[in-house]
Amino acid sequence: MKLHHIGVEVEDIDKSRQFYEQQLGYQVHAEMIIAEEKICFLYKDQHFIELVEPSTTTDKGTFHIAYEVDHVERVADQLTEFGARIIEGPIHARDTIKLMFMSGINGEVIELMEVKEKC
């Protein structure tokens, strides 16, 4: 398991992308819409930040930590044994990515990503 990205919910994805590009030196790696959410992956210094503009109003600035794993369900089962719980998933994003969102033992949001081809 390795850290893949940190995701941040934002109010305005275009304004946020400009901030990260112009002020912090990130570059756009990929943009997409998944389940009506606008998503932008930014890259710098061997790590990603995911900006998420939800389709409904949420608490802006909330975040999640995403880990790339070999098998989403297997890792989710292991985490569940230690008190984590599944929030959502599995979700198939594009043809190459399977996602699962979990609540950690302290309420933190953990995303598990099974990537068949590096994104």
PDB file of C-alpha atoms in Angstrom:
ATOM      1  CA  MET A   1       0.000   0.000   0.000  1.00  0.00           C
ATOM      2  CA  LYS A   2       1.347   3.434  -0.874  1.00  0.00           C
ATOM      3  CA  LEU A   3       0.062   6.969  -0.572  1.00  0.00           C
ATOM      4  CA  HIS A   4      -1.470   8.079  -3.864  1.00  0.00           C
ATOM      5  CA  HIS A   5      -3.032  11.485  -3.184  1.00  0.00           C
ATOM      6  CA  ILE A   6      -4.706  13.829  -0.741  1.00  0.00           C
ATOM      7  CA  GLY A   7      -8.136  15.050  -1.838  1.00  0.00           C
ATOM      8  CA  VAL A   8      -9.680  18.396  -0.932  1.00  0.00           C
ATOM      9  CA  GLU A   9     -13.295  19.463  -1.488  1.00  0.00           C
ATOM     10  CA  VAL A  10     -13.458  22.940  -3.029  1.00  0.00           C
ATOM     11  CA  GLU A  11     -16.184  25.442  -3.823  1.00  0.00           C
ATOM     12  CA  ASP A  12     -14.828  26.527  -7.225  1.00  0.00           C
ATOM     13  CA  ILE A  13     -12.568  24.017  -8.974  1.00  0.00           C
ATOM     14  CA  ASP A  14     -11.342  26.510 -11.611  1.00  0.00           C
ATOM     15  CA  LYS A  15     -10.320  29.102  -9.034  1.00  0.00           C
ATOM     16  CA  SER A  16      -8.722  26.434  -6.860  1.00  0.00           C
ATOM     17  CA  ARG A  17      -6.807  24.932  -9.802  1.00  0.00           C
ATOM     18  CA  GLN A  18      -5.425  28.373 -10.693  1.00  0.00           C
ATOM     19  CA  PHE A  19      -4.324  28.885  -7.085  1.00  0.00           C
ATOM     20  CA  TYR A  20      -2.449  25.574  -6.938  1.00  0.00           C
ATOM     21  CA  GLU A  21      -0.908  26.109 -10.397  1.00  0.00           C
ATOM     22  CA  GLN A  22       0.066  29.762 -10.122  1.00  0.00           C
ATOM     23  CA  GLN A  23       0.888  30.068  -6.438  1.00  0.00           C
ATOM     24  CA  LEU A  24       2.184  26.602  -5.525  1.00  0.00           C
ATOM     25  CA  GLY A  25       3.651  25.332  -8.796  1.00  0.00           C
ATOM     26  CA  TYR A  26       1.390  22.306  -9.434  1.00  0.00           C
ATOM     27  CA  GLN A  27       0.553  21.084 -12.943  1.00  0.00           C
ATOM     28  CA  VAL A  28      -2.742  19.598 -14.106  1.00  0.00           C
ATOM     29  CA  HIS A  29      -2.383  15.840 -14.548  1.00  0.00           C
ATOM     30  CA  ALA A  30      -6.017  14.865 -15.302  1.00  0.00           C
ATOM     31  CA  GLU A  31      -9.520  16.294 -15.198  1.00  0.00           C
ATOM     32  CA  MET A  32     -12.767  14.327 -15.190  1.00  0.00           C
ATOM     33  CA  ILE A  33     -16.330  14.143 -13.955  1.00  0.00           C
ATOM     34  CA  ILE A  34     -17.292  11.150 -11.801  1.00  0.00           C
ATOM     35  CA  ALA A  35     -20.766  10.797 -10.297  1.00  0.00           C
ATOM     36  CA  GLU A  36     -21.523  14.450 -11.117  1.00  0.00           C
ATOM     37  CA  GLU A  37     -18.434  15.699  -9.244  1.00  0.00           C
ATOM     38  CA  LYS A  38     -15.813  17.755 -11.057  1.00  0.00           C
ATOM     39  CA  ILE A  39     -12.351  16.375 -10.329  1.00  0.00           C
ATOM     40  CA  CYS A  40      -8.886  17.719 -11.076  1.00  0.00           C
ATOM     41  CA  PHE A  41      -5.656  15.894 -10.237  1.00  0.00           C
ATOM     42  CA  LEU A  42      -2.646  18.167  -9.794  1.00  0.00           C
ATOM     43  CA  TYR A  43       0.945  16.905  -9.677  1.00  0.00           C
ATOM     44  CA  LYS A  44       4.177  18.227  -8.171  1.00  0.00           C
ATOM     45  CA  ASP A  45       7.281  16.629  -6.663  1.00  0.00           C
ATOM     46  CA  GLN A  46       6.069  13.022  -7.033  1.00  0.00           C
ATOM     47  CA  HIS A  47       2.682  13.493  -5.359  1.00  0.00           C
ATOM     48  CA  PHE A  48      -0.891  14.337  -6.311  1.00  0.00           C
ATOM     49  CA  ILE A  49      -3.544  16.608  -4.876  1.00  0.00           C
ATOM     50  CA  GLU A  50      -7.118  15.896  -5.968  1.00  0.00           C
ATOM     51  CA  LEU A  51      -9.497  18.855  -6.108  1.00  0.00           C
ATOM     52  CA  VAL A  52     -13.152  17.816  -5.901  1.00  0.00           C
ATOM     53  CA  GLU A  53     -16.063  20.148  -6.610  1.00  0.00           C
ATOM     54  CA  PRO A  54     -19.126  18.250  -5.336  1.00  0.00           C
ATOM     55  CA  SER A  55     -22.463  18.484  -7.102  1.00  0.00           C
ATOM     56  CA  THR A  56     -24.161  19.276  -3.777  1.00  0.00           C
ATOM     57  CA  THR A  57     -23.209  21.585  -0.950  1.00  0.00           C
ATOM     58  CA  THR A  58     -20.835  20.034   1.582  1.00  0.00           C
ATOM     59  CA  ASP A  59     -18.284  21.268   4.057  1.00  0.00           C
ATOM     60  CA  LYS A  60     -15.658  22.789   1.776  1.00  0.00           C
ATOM     61  CA  GLY A  61     -12.085  22.065   2.708  1.00  0.00           C
ATOM     62  CA  THR A  62     -12.765  18.575   4.025  1.00  0.00           C
ATOM     63  CA  PHE A  63     -10.222  16.062   2.822  1.00  0.00           C
ATOM     64  CA  HIS A  64      -9.420  12.405   2.394  1.00  0.00           C
ATOM     65  CA  ILE A  65      -6.226  10.382   2.200  1.00  0.00           C
ATOM     66  CA  ALA A  66      -6.044   7.944  -0.728  1.00  0.00           C
ATOM     67  CA  TYR A  67      -3.948   4.787  -0.814  1.00  0.00           C
ATOM     68  CA  GLU A  68      -3.164   2.742  -3.906  1.00  0.00           C
ATOM     69  CA  VAL A  69      -3.670  -0.957  -3.126  1.00  0.00           C
ATOM     70  CA  ASP A  70      -3.482  -4.229  -5.048  1.00  0.00           C
ATOM     71  CA  HIS A  71      -7.009  -5.385  -4.123  1.00  0.00           C
ATOM     72  CA  VAL A  72      -9.646  -2.960  -2.793  1.00  0.00           C
ATOM     73  CA  GLU A  73     -11.968  -5.530  -1.218  1.00  0.00           C
ATOM     74  CA  ARG A  74      -9.174  -7.443   0.531  1.00  0.00           C
ATOM     75  CA  VAL A  75      -7.719  -4.311   2.123  1.00  0.00           C
ATOM     76  CA  ALA A  76     -11.216  -3.064   3.058  1.00  0.00           C
ATOM     77  CA  ASP A  77     -11.863  -6.380   4.835  1.00  0.00           C
ATOM     78  CA  GLN A  78      -8.607  -6.022   6.768  1.00  0.00           C
ATOM     79  CA  LEU A  79      -9.392  -2.441   7.799  1.00  0.00           C
ATOM     80  CA  THR A  80     -12.931  -3.432   8.803  1.00  0.00           C
ATOM     81  CA  GLU A  81     -11.504  -6.023  11.194  1.00  0.00           C
ATOM     82  CA  PHE A  82      -9.758  -3.160  13.012  1.00  0.00           C
ATOM     83  CA  GLY A  83     -12.877  -0.974  13.298  1.00  0.00           C
ATOM     84  CA  ALA A  84     -12.997   0.956  10.030  1.00  0.00           C
ATOM     85  CA  ARG A  85     -16.264   0.925   8.093  1.00  0.00           C
ATOM     86  CA  ILE A  86     -17.172   1.170   4.431  1.00  0.00           C
ATOM     87  CA  ILE A  87     -18.831   4.451   3.455  1.00  0.00           C
ATOM     88  CA  GLU A  88     -19.151   3.930  -0.303  1.00  0.00           C
ATOM     89  CA  GLY A  89     -18.062   1.519  -2.975  1.00  0.00           C
ATOM     90  CA  PRO A  90     -16.687  -0.212  -4.740  1.00  0.00           C
ATOM     91  CA  ILE A  91     -16.982   2.390  -7.499  1.00  0.00           C
ATOM     92  CA  HIS A  92     -15.539   1.868 -10.971  1.00  0.00           C
ATOM     93  CA  ALA A  93     -13.946   5.094 -12.201  1.00  0.00           C
ATOM     94  CA  ARG A  94     -12.963   4.943 -15.832  1.00  0.00           C
ATOM     95  CA  ASP A  95     -12.045   1.445 -16.993  1.00  0.00           C
ATOM     96  CA  THR A  96      -8.879   1.172 -14.961  1.00  0.00           C
ATOM     97  CA  ILE A  97      -9.679   2.304 -11.416  1.00  0.00           C
ATOM     98  CA  LYS A  98     -11.770   0.777  -8.624  1.00  0.00           C
ATOM     99  CA  LEU A  99     -12.428   2.931  -5.555  1.00  0.00           C
ATOM    100  CA  MET A 100     -13.766   2.382  -2.057  1.00  0.00           C
ATOM    101  CA  PHE A 101     -14.259   5.006   0.627  1.00  0.00           C
ATOM    102  CA  MET A 102     -13.994   4.089   4.291  1.00  0.00           C
ATOM    103  CA  SER A 103     -14.264   5.810   7.637  1.00  0.00           C
ATOM    104  CA  GLY A 104     -11.173   5.156   9.731  1.00  0.00           C
ATOM    105  CA  ILE A 105     -11.274   4.451  13.441  1.00  0.00           C
ATOM    106  CA  ASN A 106     -11.114   8.199  14.192  1.00  0.00           C
ATOM    107  CA  GLY A 107     -13.662   9.223  11.555  1.00  0.00           C
ATOM    108  CA  GLU A 108     -11.042  10.166   8.962  1.00  0.00           C
ATOM    109  CA  VAL A 109     -11.961   9.411   5.346  1.00  0.00           C
ATOM    110  CA  ILE A 110      -9.725   6.836   3.675  1.00  0.00           C
ATOM    111  CA  GLU A 111      -9.949   6.130  -0.045  1.00  0.00           C
ATOM    112  CA  LEU A 112      -8.660   2.843  -1.402  1.00  0.00           C
ATOM    113  CA  MET A 113      -7.690   2.798  -5.098  1.00  0.00           C
ATOM    114  CA  GLU A 114      -7.065  -0.294  -7.177  1.00  0.00           C
ATOM    115  CA  VAL A 115      -5.319   0.892 -10.335  1.00  0.00           C
ATOM    116  CA  LYS A 116      -4.971  -1.489 -13.264  1.00  0.00           C
ATOM    117  CA  GLU A 117      -2.914   1.021 -15.232  1.00  0.00           C
ATOM    118  CA  LYS A 118      -1.000   3.913 -13.674  1.00  0.00           C
ATOM    119  CA  CYS A 119      -2.869   7.191 -13.859  1.00  0.00           C
TER     120      CYS A 119
END
